[in-house]
mmCIF file with all atom_site columns, C-alpha atoms in Angstrom:
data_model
loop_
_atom_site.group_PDB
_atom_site.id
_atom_site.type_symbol
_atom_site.label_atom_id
_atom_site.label_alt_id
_atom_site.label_comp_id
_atom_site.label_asym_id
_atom_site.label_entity_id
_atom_site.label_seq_id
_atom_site.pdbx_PDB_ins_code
_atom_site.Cartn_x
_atom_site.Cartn_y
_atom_site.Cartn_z
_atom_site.occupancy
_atom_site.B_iso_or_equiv
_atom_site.pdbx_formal_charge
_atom_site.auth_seq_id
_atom_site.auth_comp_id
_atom_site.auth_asym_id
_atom_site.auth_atom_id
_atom_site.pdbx_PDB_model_num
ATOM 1   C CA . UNK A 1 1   ? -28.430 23.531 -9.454  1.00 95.00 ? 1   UNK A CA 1
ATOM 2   C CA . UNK A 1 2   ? -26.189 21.281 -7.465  1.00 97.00 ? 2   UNK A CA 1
ATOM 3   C CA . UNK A 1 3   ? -22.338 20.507 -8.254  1.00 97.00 ? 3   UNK A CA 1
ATOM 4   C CA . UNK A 1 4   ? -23.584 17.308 -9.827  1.00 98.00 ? 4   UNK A CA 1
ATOM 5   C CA . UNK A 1 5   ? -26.037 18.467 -12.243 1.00 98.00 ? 5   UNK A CA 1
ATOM 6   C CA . UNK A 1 6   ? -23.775 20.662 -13.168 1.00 99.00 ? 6   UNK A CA 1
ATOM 7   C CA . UNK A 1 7   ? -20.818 17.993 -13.644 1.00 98.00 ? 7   UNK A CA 1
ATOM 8   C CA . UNK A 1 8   ? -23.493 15.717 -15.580 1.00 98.00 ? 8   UNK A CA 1
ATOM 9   C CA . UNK A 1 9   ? -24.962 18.708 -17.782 1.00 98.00 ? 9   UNK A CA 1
ATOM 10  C CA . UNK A 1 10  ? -21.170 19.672 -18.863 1.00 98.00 ? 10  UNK A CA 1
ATOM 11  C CA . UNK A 1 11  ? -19.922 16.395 -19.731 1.00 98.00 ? 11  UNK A CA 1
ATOM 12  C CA . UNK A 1 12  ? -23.196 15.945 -21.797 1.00 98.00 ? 12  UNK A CA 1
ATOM 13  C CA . UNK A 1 13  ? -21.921 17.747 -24.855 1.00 97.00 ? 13  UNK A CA 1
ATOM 14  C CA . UNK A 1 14  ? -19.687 16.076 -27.322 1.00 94.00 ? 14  UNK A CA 1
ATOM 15  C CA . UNK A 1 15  ? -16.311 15.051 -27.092 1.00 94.00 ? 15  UNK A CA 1
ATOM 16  C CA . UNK A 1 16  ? -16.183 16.675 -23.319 1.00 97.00 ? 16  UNK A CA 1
ATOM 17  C CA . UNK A 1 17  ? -13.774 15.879 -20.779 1.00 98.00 ? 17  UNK A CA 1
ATOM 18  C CA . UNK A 1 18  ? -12.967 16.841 -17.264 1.00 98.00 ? 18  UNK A CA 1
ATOM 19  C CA . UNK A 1 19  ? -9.923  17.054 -15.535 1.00 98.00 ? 19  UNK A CA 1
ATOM 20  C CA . UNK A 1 20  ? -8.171  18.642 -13.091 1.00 98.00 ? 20  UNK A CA 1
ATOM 21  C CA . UNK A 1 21  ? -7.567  22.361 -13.414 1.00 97.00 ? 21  UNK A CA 1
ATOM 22  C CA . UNK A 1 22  ? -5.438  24.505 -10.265 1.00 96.00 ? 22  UNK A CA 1
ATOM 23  C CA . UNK A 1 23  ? -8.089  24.134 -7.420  1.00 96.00 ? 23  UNK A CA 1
ATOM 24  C CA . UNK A 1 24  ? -10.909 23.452 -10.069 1.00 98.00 ? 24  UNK A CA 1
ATOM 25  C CA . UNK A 1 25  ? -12.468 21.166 -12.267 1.00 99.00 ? 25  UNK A CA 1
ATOM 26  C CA . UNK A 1 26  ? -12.124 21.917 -16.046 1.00 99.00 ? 26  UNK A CA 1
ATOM 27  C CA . UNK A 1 27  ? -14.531 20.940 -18.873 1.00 99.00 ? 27  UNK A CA 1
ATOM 28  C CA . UNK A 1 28  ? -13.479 21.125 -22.180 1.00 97.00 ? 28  UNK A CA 1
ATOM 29  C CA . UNK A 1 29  ? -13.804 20.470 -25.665 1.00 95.00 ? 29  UNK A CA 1
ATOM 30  C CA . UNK A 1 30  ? -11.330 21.394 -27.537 1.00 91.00 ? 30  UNK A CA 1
ATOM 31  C CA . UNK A 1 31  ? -10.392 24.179 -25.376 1.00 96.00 ? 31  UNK A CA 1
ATOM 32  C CA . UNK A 1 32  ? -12.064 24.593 -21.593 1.00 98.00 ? 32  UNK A CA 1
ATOM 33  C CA . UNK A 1 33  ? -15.300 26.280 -21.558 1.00 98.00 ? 33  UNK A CA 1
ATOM 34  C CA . UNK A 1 34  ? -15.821 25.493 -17.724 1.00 99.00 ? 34  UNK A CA 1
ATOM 35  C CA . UNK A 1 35  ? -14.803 25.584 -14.830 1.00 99.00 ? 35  UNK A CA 1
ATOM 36  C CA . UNK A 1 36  ? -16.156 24.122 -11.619 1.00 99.00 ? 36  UNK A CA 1
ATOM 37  C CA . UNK A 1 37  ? -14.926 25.659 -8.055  1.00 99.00 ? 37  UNK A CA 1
ATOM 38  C CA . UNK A 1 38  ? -13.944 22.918 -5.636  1.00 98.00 ? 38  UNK A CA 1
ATOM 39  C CA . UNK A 1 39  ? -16.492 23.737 -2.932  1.00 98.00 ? 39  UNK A CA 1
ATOM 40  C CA . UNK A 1 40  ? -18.827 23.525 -5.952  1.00 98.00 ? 40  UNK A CA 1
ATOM 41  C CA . UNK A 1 41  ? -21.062 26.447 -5.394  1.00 98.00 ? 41  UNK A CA 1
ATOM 42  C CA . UNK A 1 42  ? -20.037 28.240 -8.001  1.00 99.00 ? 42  UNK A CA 1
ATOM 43  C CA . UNK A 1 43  ? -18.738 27.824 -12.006 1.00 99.00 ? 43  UNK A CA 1
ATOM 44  C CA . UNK A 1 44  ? -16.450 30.098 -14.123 1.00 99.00 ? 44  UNK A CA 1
ATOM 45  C CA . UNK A 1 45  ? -17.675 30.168 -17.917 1.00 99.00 ? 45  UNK A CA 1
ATOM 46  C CA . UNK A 1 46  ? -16.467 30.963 -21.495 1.00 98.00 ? 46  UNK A CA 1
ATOM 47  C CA . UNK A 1 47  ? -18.770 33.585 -23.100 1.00 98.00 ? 47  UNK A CA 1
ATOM 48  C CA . UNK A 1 48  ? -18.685 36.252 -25.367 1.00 97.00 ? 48  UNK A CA 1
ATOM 49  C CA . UNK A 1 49  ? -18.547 39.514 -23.756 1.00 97.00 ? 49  UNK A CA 1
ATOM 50  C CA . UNK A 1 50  ? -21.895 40.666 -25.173 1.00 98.00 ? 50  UNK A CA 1
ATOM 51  C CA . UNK A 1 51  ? -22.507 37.126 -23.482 1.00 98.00 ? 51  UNK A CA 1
ATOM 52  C CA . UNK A 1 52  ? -21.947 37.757 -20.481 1.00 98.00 ? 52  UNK A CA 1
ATOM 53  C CA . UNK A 1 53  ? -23.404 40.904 -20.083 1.00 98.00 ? 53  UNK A CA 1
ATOM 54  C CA . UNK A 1 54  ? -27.115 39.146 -21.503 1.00 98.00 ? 54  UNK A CA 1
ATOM 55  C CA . UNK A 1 55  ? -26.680 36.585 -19.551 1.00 98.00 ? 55  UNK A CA 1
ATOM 56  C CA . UNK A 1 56  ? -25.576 39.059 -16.040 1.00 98.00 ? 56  UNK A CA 1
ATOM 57  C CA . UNK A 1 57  ? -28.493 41.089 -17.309 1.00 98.00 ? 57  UNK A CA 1
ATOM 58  C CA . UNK A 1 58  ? -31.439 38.129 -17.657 1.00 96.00 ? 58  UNK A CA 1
ATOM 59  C CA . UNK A 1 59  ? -29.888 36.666 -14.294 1.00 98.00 ? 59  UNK A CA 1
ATOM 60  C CA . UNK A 1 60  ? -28.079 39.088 -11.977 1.00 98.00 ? 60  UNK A CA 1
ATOM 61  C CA . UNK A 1 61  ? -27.934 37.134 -8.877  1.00 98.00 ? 61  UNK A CA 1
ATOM 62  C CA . UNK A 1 62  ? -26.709 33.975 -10.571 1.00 98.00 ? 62  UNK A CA 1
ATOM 63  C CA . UNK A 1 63  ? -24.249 35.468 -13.454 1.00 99.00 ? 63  UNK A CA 1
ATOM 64  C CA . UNK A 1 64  ? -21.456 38.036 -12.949 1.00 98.00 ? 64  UNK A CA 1
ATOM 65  C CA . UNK A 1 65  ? -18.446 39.249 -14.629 1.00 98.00 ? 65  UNK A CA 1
ATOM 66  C CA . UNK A 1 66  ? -15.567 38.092 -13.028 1.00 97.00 ? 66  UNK A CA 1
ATOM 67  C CA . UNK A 1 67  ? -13.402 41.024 -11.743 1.00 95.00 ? 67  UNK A CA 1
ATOM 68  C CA . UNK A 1 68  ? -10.166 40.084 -13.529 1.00 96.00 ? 68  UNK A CA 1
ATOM 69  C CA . UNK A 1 69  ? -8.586  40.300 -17.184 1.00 97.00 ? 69  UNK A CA 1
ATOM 70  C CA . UNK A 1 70  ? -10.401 36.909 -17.505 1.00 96.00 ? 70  UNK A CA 1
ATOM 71  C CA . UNK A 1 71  ? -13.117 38.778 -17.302 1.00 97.00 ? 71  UNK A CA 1
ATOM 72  C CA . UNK A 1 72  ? -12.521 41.311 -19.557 1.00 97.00 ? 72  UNK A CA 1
ATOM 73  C CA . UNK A 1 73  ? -12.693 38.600 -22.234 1.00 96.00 ? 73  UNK A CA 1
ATOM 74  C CA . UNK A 1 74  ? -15.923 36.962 -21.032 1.00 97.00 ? 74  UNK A CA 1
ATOM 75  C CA . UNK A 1 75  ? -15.682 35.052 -18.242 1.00 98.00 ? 75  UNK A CA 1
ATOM 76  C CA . UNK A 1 76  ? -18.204 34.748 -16.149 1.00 99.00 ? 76  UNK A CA 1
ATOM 77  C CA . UNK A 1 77  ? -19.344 33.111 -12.852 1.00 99.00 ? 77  UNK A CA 1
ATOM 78  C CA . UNK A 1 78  ? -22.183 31.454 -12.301 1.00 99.00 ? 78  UNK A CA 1
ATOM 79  C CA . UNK A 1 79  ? -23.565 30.661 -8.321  1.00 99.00 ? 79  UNK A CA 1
ATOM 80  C CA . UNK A 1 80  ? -25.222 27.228 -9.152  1.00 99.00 ? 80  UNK A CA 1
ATOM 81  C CA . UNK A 1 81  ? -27.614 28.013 -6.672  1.00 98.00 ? 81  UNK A CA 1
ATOM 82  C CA . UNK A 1 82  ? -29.148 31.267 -8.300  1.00 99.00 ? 82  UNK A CA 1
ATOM 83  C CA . UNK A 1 83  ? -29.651 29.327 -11.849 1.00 98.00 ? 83  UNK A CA 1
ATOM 84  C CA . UNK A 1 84  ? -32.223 26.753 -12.664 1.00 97.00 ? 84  UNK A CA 1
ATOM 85  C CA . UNK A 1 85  ? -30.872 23.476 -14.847 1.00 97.00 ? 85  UNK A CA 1
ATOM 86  C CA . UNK A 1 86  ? -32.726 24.871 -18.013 1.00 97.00 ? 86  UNK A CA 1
ATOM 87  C CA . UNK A 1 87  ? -30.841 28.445 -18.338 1.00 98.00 ? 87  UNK A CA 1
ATOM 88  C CA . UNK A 1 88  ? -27.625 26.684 -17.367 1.00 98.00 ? 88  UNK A CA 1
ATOM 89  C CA . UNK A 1 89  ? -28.040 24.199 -20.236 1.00 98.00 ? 89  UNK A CA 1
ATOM 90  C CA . UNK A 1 90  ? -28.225 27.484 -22.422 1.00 98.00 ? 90  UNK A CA 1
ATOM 91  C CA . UNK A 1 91  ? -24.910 28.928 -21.418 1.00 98.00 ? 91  UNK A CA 1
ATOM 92  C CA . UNK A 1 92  ? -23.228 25.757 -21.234 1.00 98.00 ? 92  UNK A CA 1
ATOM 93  C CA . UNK A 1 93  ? -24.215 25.682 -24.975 1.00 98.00 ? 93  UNK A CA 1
ATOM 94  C CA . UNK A 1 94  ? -22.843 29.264 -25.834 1.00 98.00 ? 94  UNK A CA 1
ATOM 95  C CA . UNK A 1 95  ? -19.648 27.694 -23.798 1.00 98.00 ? 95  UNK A CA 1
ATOM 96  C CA . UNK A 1 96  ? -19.228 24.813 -24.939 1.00 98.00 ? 96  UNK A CA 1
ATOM 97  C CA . UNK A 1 97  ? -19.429 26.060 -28.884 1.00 96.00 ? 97  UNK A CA 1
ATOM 98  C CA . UNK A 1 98  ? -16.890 29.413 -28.195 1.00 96.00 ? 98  UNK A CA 1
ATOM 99  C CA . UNK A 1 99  ? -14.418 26.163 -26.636 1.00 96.00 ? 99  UNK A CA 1
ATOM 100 C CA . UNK A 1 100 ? -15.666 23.629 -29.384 1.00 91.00 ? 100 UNK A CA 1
ATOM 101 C CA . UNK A 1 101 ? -13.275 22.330 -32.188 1.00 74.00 ? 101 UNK A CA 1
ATOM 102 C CA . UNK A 1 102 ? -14.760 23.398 -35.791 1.00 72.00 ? 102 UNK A CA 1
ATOM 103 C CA . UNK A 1 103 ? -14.720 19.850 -37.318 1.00 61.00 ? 103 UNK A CA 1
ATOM 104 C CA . UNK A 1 104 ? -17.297 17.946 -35.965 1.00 59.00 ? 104 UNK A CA 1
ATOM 105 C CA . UNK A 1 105 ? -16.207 15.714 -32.990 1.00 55.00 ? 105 UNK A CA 1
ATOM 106 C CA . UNK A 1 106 ? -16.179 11.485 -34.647 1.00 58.00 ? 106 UNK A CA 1
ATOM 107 C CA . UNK A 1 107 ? -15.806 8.874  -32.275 1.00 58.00 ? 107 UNK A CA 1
ATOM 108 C CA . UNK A 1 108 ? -12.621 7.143  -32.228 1.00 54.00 ? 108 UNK A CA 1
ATOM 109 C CA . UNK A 1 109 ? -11.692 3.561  -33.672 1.00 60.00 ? 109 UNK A CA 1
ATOM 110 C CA . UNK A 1 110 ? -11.201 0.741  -32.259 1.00 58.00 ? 110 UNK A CA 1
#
């Protein structure tokens, strides 16, 4: 997966929006759920725990824990490279709901 499919698959899910984040790219919802490094090889993700450990499990050379309080709670890195576009939809998913808000996300008036 390049840095652009990932960009396009995160901003794909409801009431998503990037923006600037330290030396990163955040996605989120109502909180982020993403991250995206700036030399765009790799992404930082909100998960569960047990999560994370499926997910580092399934997929060890493209999911692991990162080695920080951070991770502790879940986060976990992804290297775009190791994961095909159809698992990273998946986890985005997971993301993406832990980060979501829990009223459904209306479009705004005009």
């Amino acid at each position: 997966m390049t840095r652009d499919e990932f960009r396009t698959l995160a901003l794909s899910f409801a009431g998503t929006t990037q923006a600037p984040h330290f030396d990163r790219t955040a996605f989120k919802a109502k909180r982020i759920f993403a991250t995206l490094a700036a030399d765009g090889r790799s992404a930082n993700l909100l998960l569960t725990p047990e999560e994370q450990e499926f997910f580092s499990a399934v997929n060890p050379a493209g999911f692991r824990r990162l080695a920080n309080k951070w991770g502790d709670q879940g986060w976990t890195c992804a290297t775009l490279a190791d994961v095909d576009a159809g698992l990273m939809r998946d986890v985005l998913a997971k993301a993406w709901h832990l980060a979501s808000p829990s009223k459904p996300v209306r479009p705004r008036r005009k």
